[in-house]
mmCIF file of C-alpha atoms in Angstrom:
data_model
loop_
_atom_site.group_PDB
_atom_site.id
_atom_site.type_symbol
_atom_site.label_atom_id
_atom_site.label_comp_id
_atom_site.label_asym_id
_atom_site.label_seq_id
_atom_site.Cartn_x
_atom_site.Cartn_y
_atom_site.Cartn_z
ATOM 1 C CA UNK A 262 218.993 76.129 48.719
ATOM 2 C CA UNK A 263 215.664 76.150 46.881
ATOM 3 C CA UNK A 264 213.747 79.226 47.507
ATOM 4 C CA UNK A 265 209.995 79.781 46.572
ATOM 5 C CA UNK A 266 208.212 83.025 47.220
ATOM 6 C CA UNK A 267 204.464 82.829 47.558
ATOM 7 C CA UNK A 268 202.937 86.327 47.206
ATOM 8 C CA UNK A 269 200.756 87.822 48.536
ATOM 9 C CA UNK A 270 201.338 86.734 52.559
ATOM 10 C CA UNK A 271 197.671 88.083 53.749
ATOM 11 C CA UNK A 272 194.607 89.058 51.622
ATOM 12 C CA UNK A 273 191.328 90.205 52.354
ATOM 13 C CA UNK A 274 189.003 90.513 50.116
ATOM 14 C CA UNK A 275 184.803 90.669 49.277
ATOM 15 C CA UNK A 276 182.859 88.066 48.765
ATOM 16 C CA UNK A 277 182.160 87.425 44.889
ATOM 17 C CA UNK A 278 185.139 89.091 44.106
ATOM 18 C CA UNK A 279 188.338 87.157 42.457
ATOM 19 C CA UNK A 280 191.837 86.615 44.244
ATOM 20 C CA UNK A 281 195.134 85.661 42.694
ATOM 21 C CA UNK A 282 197.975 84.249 44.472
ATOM 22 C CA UNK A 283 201.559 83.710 43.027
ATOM 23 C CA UNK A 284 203.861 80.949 43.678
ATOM 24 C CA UNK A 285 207.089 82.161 42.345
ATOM 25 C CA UNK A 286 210.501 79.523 42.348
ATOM 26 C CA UNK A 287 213.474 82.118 42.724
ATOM 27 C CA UNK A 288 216.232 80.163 42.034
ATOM 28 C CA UNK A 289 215.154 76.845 39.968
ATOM 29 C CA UNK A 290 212.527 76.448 37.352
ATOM 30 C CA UNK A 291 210.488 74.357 38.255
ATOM 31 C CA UNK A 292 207.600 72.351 35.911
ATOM 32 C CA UNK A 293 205.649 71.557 38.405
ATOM 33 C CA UNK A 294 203.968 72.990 41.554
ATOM 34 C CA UNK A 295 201.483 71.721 43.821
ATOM 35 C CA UNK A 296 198.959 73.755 45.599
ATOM 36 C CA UNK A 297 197.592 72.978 49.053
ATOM 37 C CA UNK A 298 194.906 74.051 51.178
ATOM 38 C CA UNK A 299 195.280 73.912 55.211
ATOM 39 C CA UNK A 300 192.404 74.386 56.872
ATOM 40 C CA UNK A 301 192.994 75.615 61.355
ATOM 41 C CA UNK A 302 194.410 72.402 63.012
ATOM 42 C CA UNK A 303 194.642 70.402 60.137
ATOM 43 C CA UNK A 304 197.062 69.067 57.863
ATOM 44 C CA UNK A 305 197.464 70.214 54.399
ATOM 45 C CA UNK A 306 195.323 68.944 51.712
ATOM 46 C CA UNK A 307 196.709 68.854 48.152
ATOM 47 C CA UNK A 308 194.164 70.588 45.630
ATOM 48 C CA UNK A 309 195.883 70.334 42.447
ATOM 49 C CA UNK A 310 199.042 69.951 40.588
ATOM 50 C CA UNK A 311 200.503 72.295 38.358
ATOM 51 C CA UNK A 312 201.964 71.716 35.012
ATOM 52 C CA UNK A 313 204.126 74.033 33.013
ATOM 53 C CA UNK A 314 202.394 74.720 29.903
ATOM 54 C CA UNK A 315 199.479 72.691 30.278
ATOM 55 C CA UNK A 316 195.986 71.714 32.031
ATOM 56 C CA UNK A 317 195.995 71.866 36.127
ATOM 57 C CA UNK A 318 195.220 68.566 37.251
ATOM 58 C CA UNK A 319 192.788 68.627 39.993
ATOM 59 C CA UNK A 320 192.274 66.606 43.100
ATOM 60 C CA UNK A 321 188.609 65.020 43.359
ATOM 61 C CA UNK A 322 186.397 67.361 44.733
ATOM 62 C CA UNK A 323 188.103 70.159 43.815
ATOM 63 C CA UNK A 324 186.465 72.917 41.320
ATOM 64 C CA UNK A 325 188.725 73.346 38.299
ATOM 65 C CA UNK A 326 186.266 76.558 37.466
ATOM 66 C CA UNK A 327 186.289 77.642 41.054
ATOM 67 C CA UNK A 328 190.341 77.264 41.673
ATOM 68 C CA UNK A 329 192.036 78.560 38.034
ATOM 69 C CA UNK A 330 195.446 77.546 37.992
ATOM 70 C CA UNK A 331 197.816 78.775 35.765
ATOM 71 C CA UNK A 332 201.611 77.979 35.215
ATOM 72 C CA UNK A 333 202.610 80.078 32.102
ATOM 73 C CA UNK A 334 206.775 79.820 32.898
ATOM 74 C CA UNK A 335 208.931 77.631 34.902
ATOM 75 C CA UNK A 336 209.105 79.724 37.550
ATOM 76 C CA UNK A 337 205.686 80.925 38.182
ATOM 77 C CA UNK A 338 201.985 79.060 39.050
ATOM 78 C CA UNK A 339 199.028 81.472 39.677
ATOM 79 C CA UNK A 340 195.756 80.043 41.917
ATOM 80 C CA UNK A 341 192.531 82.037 41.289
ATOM 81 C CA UNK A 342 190.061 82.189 43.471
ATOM 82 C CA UNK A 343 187.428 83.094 41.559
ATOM 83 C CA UNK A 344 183.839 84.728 42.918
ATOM 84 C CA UNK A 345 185.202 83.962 46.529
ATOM 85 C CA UNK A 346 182.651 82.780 49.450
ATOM 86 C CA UNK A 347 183.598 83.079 53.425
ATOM 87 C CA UNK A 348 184.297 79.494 52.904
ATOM 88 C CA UNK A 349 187.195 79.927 50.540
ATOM 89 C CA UNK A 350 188.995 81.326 53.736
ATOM 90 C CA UNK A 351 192.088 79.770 54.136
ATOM 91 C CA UNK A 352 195.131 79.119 54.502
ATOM 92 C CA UNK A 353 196.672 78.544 50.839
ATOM 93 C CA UNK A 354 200.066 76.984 50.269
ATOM 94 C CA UNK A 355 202.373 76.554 47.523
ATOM 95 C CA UNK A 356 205.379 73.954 46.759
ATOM 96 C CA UNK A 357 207.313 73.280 44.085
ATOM 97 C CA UNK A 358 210.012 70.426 43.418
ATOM 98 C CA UNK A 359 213.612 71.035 42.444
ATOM 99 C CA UNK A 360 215.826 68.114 42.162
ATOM 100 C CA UNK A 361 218.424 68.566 44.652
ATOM 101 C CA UNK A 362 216.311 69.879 47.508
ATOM 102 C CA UNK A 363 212.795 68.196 46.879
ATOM 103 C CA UNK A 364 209.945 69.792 48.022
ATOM 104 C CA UNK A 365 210.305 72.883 49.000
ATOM 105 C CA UNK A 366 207.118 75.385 49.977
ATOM 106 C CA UNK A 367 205.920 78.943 49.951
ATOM 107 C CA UNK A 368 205.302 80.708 53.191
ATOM 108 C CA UNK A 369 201.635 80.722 52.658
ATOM 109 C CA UNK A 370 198.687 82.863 51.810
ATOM 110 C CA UNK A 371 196.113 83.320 54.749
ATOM 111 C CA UNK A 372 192.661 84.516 52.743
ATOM 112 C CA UNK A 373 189.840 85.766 54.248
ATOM 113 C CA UNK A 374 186.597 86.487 52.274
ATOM 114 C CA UNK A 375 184.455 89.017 54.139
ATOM 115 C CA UNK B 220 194.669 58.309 47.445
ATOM 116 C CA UNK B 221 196.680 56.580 50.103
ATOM 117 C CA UNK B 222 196.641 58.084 53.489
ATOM 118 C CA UNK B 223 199.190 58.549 56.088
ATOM 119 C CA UNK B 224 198.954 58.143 59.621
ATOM 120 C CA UNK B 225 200.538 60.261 61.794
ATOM 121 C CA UNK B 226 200.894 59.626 65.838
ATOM 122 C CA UNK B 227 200.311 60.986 68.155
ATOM 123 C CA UNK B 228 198.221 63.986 67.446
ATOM 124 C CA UNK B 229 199.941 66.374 70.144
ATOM 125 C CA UNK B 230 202.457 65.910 72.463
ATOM 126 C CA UNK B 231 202.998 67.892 76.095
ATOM 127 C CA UNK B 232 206.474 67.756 77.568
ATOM 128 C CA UNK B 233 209.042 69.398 79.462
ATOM 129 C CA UNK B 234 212.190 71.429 78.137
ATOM 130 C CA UNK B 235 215.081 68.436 77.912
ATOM 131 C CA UNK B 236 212.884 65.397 76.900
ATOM 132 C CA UNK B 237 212.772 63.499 74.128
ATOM 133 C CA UNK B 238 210.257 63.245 71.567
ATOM 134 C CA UNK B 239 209.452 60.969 69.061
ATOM 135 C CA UNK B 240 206.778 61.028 66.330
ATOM 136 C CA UNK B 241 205.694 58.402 63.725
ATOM 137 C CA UNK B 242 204.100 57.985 60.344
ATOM 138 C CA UNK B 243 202.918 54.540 58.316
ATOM 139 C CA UNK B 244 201.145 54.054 55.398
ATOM 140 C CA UNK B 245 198.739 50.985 53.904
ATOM 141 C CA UNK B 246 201.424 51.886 50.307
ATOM 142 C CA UNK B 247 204.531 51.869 49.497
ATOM 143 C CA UNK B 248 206.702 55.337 49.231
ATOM 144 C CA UNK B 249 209.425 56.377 47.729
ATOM 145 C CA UNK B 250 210.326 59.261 49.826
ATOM 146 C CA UNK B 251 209.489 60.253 53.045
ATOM 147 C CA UNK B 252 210.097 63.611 54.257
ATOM 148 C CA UNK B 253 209.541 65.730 57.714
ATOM 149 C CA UNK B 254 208.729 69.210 58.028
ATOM 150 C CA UNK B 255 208.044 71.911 60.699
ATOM 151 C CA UNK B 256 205.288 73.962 60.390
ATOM 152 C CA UNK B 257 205.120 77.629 62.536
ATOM 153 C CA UNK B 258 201.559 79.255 63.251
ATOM 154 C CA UNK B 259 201.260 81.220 59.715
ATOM 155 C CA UNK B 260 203.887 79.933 57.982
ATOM 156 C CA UNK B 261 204.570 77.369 55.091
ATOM 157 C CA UNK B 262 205.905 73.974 56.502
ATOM 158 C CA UNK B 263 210.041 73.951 56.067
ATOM 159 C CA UNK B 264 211.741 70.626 55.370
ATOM 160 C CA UNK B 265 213.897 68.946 58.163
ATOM 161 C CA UNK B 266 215.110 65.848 56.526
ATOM 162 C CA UNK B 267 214.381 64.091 53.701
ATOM 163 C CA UNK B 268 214.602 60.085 53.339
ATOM 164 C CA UNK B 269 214.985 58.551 49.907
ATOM 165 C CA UNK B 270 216.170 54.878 50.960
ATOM 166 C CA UNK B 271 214.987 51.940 52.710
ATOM 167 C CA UNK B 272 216.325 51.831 55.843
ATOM 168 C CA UNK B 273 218.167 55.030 55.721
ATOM 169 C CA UNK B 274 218.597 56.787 58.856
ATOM 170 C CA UNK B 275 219.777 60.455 58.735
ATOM 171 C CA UNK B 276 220.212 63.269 61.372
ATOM 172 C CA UNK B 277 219.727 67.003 61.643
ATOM 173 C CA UNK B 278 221.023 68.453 64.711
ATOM 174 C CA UNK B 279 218.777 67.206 67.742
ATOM 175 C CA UNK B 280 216.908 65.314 64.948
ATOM 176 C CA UNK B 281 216.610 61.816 63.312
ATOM 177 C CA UNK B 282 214.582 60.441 60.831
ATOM 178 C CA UNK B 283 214.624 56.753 60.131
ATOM 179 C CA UNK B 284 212.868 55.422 56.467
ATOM 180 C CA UNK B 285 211.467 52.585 57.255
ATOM 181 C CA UNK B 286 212.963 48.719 55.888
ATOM 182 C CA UNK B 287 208.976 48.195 54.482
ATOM 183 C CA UNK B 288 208.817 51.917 52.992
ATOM 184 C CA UNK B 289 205.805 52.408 54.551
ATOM 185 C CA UNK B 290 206.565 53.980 57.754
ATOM 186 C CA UNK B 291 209.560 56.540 59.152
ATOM 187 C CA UNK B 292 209.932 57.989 62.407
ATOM 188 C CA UNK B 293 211.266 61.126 63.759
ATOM 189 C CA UNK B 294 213.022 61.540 67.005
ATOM 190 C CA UNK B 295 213.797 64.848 68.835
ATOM 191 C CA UNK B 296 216.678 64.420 71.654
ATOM 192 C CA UNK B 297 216.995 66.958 74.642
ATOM 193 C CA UNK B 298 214.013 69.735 73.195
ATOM 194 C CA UNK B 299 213.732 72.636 74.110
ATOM 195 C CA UNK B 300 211.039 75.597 73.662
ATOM 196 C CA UNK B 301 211.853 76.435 69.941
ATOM 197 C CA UNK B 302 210.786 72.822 69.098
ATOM 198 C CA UNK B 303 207.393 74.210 69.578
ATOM 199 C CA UNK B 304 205.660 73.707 66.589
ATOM 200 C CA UNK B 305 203.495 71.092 64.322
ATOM 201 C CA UNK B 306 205.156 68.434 62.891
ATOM 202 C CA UNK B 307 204.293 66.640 59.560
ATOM 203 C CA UNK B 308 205.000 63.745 57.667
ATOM 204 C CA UNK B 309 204.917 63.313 54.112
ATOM 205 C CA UNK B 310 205.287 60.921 51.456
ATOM 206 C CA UNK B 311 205.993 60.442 47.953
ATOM 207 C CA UNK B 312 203.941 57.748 46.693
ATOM 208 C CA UNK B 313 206.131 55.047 44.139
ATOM 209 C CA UNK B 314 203.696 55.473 41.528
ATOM 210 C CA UNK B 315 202.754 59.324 42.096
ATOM 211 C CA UNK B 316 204.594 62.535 41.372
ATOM 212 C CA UNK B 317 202.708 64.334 44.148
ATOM 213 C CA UNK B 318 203.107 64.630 48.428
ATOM 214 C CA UNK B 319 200.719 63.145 50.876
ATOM 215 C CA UNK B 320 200.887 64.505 54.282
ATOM 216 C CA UNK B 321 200.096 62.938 57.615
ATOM 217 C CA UNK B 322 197.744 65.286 59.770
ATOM 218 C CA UNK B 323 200.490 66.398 61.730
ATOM 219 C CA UNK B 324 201.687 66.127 65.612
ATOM 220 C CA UNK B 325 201.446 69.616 67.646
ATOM 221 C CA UNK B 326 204.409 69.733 70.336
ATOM 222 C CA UNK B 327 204.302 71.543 73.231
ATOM 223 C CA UNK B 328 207.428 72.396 75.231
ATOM 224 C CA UNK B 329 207.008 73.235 78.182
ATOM 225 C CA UNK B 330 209.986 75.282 79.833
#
């Protein structure tokens, strides 16, 4: 089946400093990913979509500046976090769709921003 | 965007019950799709629903799209303490590329 590999699984990092978080598809290219944001007890909440070799496209209310995605090949999407507050902490997830199998997600990224 | 609405919220019941969980929407969808979701973990698909009417099982589960394509249920037969876990809907909106997700039911099995 359709495997994606979200990397890393935990990350803690400083307030104003920048995160990265890769959404790898291991076995399918994929041209586009979505990227979600769960906060505790809630469902997930789609931030933006990402397109192979071009712009992000953003959910309202999302900051394109604050959230840099990038999706350079077809089987890789990187989410910045850039100048991260305590109230990026979350729980970040990846998905990516591949035609037999649909949607299929990463196992997640908790961040916490101390 | 359009919104899903998932009932109920949580659900408390004993080892060998059933369980059922639904999802509608105010849109049309193309796909509807059920996942499981473990404490810090990324949700993993159960079953996937790409027709009208199309009922499919998995195990102890079955999914039903519904005839308007804007509901689907899912029904869990004789659960037992694995089942323990939050449940989501999504959907595939007929004009959209993207998922919308319901806000989930959290099951409790009690042994």
């Amino acid at each position: 089946g359709a495997v994606v590999s979200q990397h890393p699984s935990r990350v803690i990092c400083k307030s104003g400093t920048s995160v990265k978080i890769e959404c790898r598809s291991l076995d399918f290219q994929a041209t586009t990913m979505f990227w979600y944001r769960q906060f505790p007890k809630q469902s997930l909440m789609l931030m933006a979509t990402s397109n192979e070799g071009s712009k992000a496209t953003y959910e309202q209310g999302v900051e394109k500046d604050k959230f840099l995605i990038n999706h350079a090949s077809l089987t890789l999407s990187t989410l910045t976090v850039t100048s991260a507050h305590p109230e990026d902490s979350s729980f970040y997830i990846c998905s990516a769709v591949e035609g037999a199998y649909g949607y299929t997600f990463g196992s997640g990224t908790r961040l916490t921003v101390v | 965007g359009q919104q899903l609405n998932q009932s109920p919220q949580s659900m408390f019941i004993q080892e060998g019950e059933d369980v059922s969980m639904n999802c509608t929407s105010s849109s049309i969808f193309n796909t509807w799709l059920w996942y499981k979701q473990d404490p810090g973990e990324g949700p993993v698909l159960l079953i996937a629903l790409y027709k009208a009417g199309e009922l499919t099982s998995n195990g102890r589960l079955t999914a039903q799209f519904g005839i308007t394509r804007k509901d689907s249920f899912l029904n869990i037969s004789a659960s037992i303490p694995s089942d323990v876990g939050i449940y989501f809907c999504a959907g595939q909106p007929y004009n959209n590329n993207d998922m919308r997700f319901g806000a989930g039911t959290r099951l409790t099995v009690k042994p």
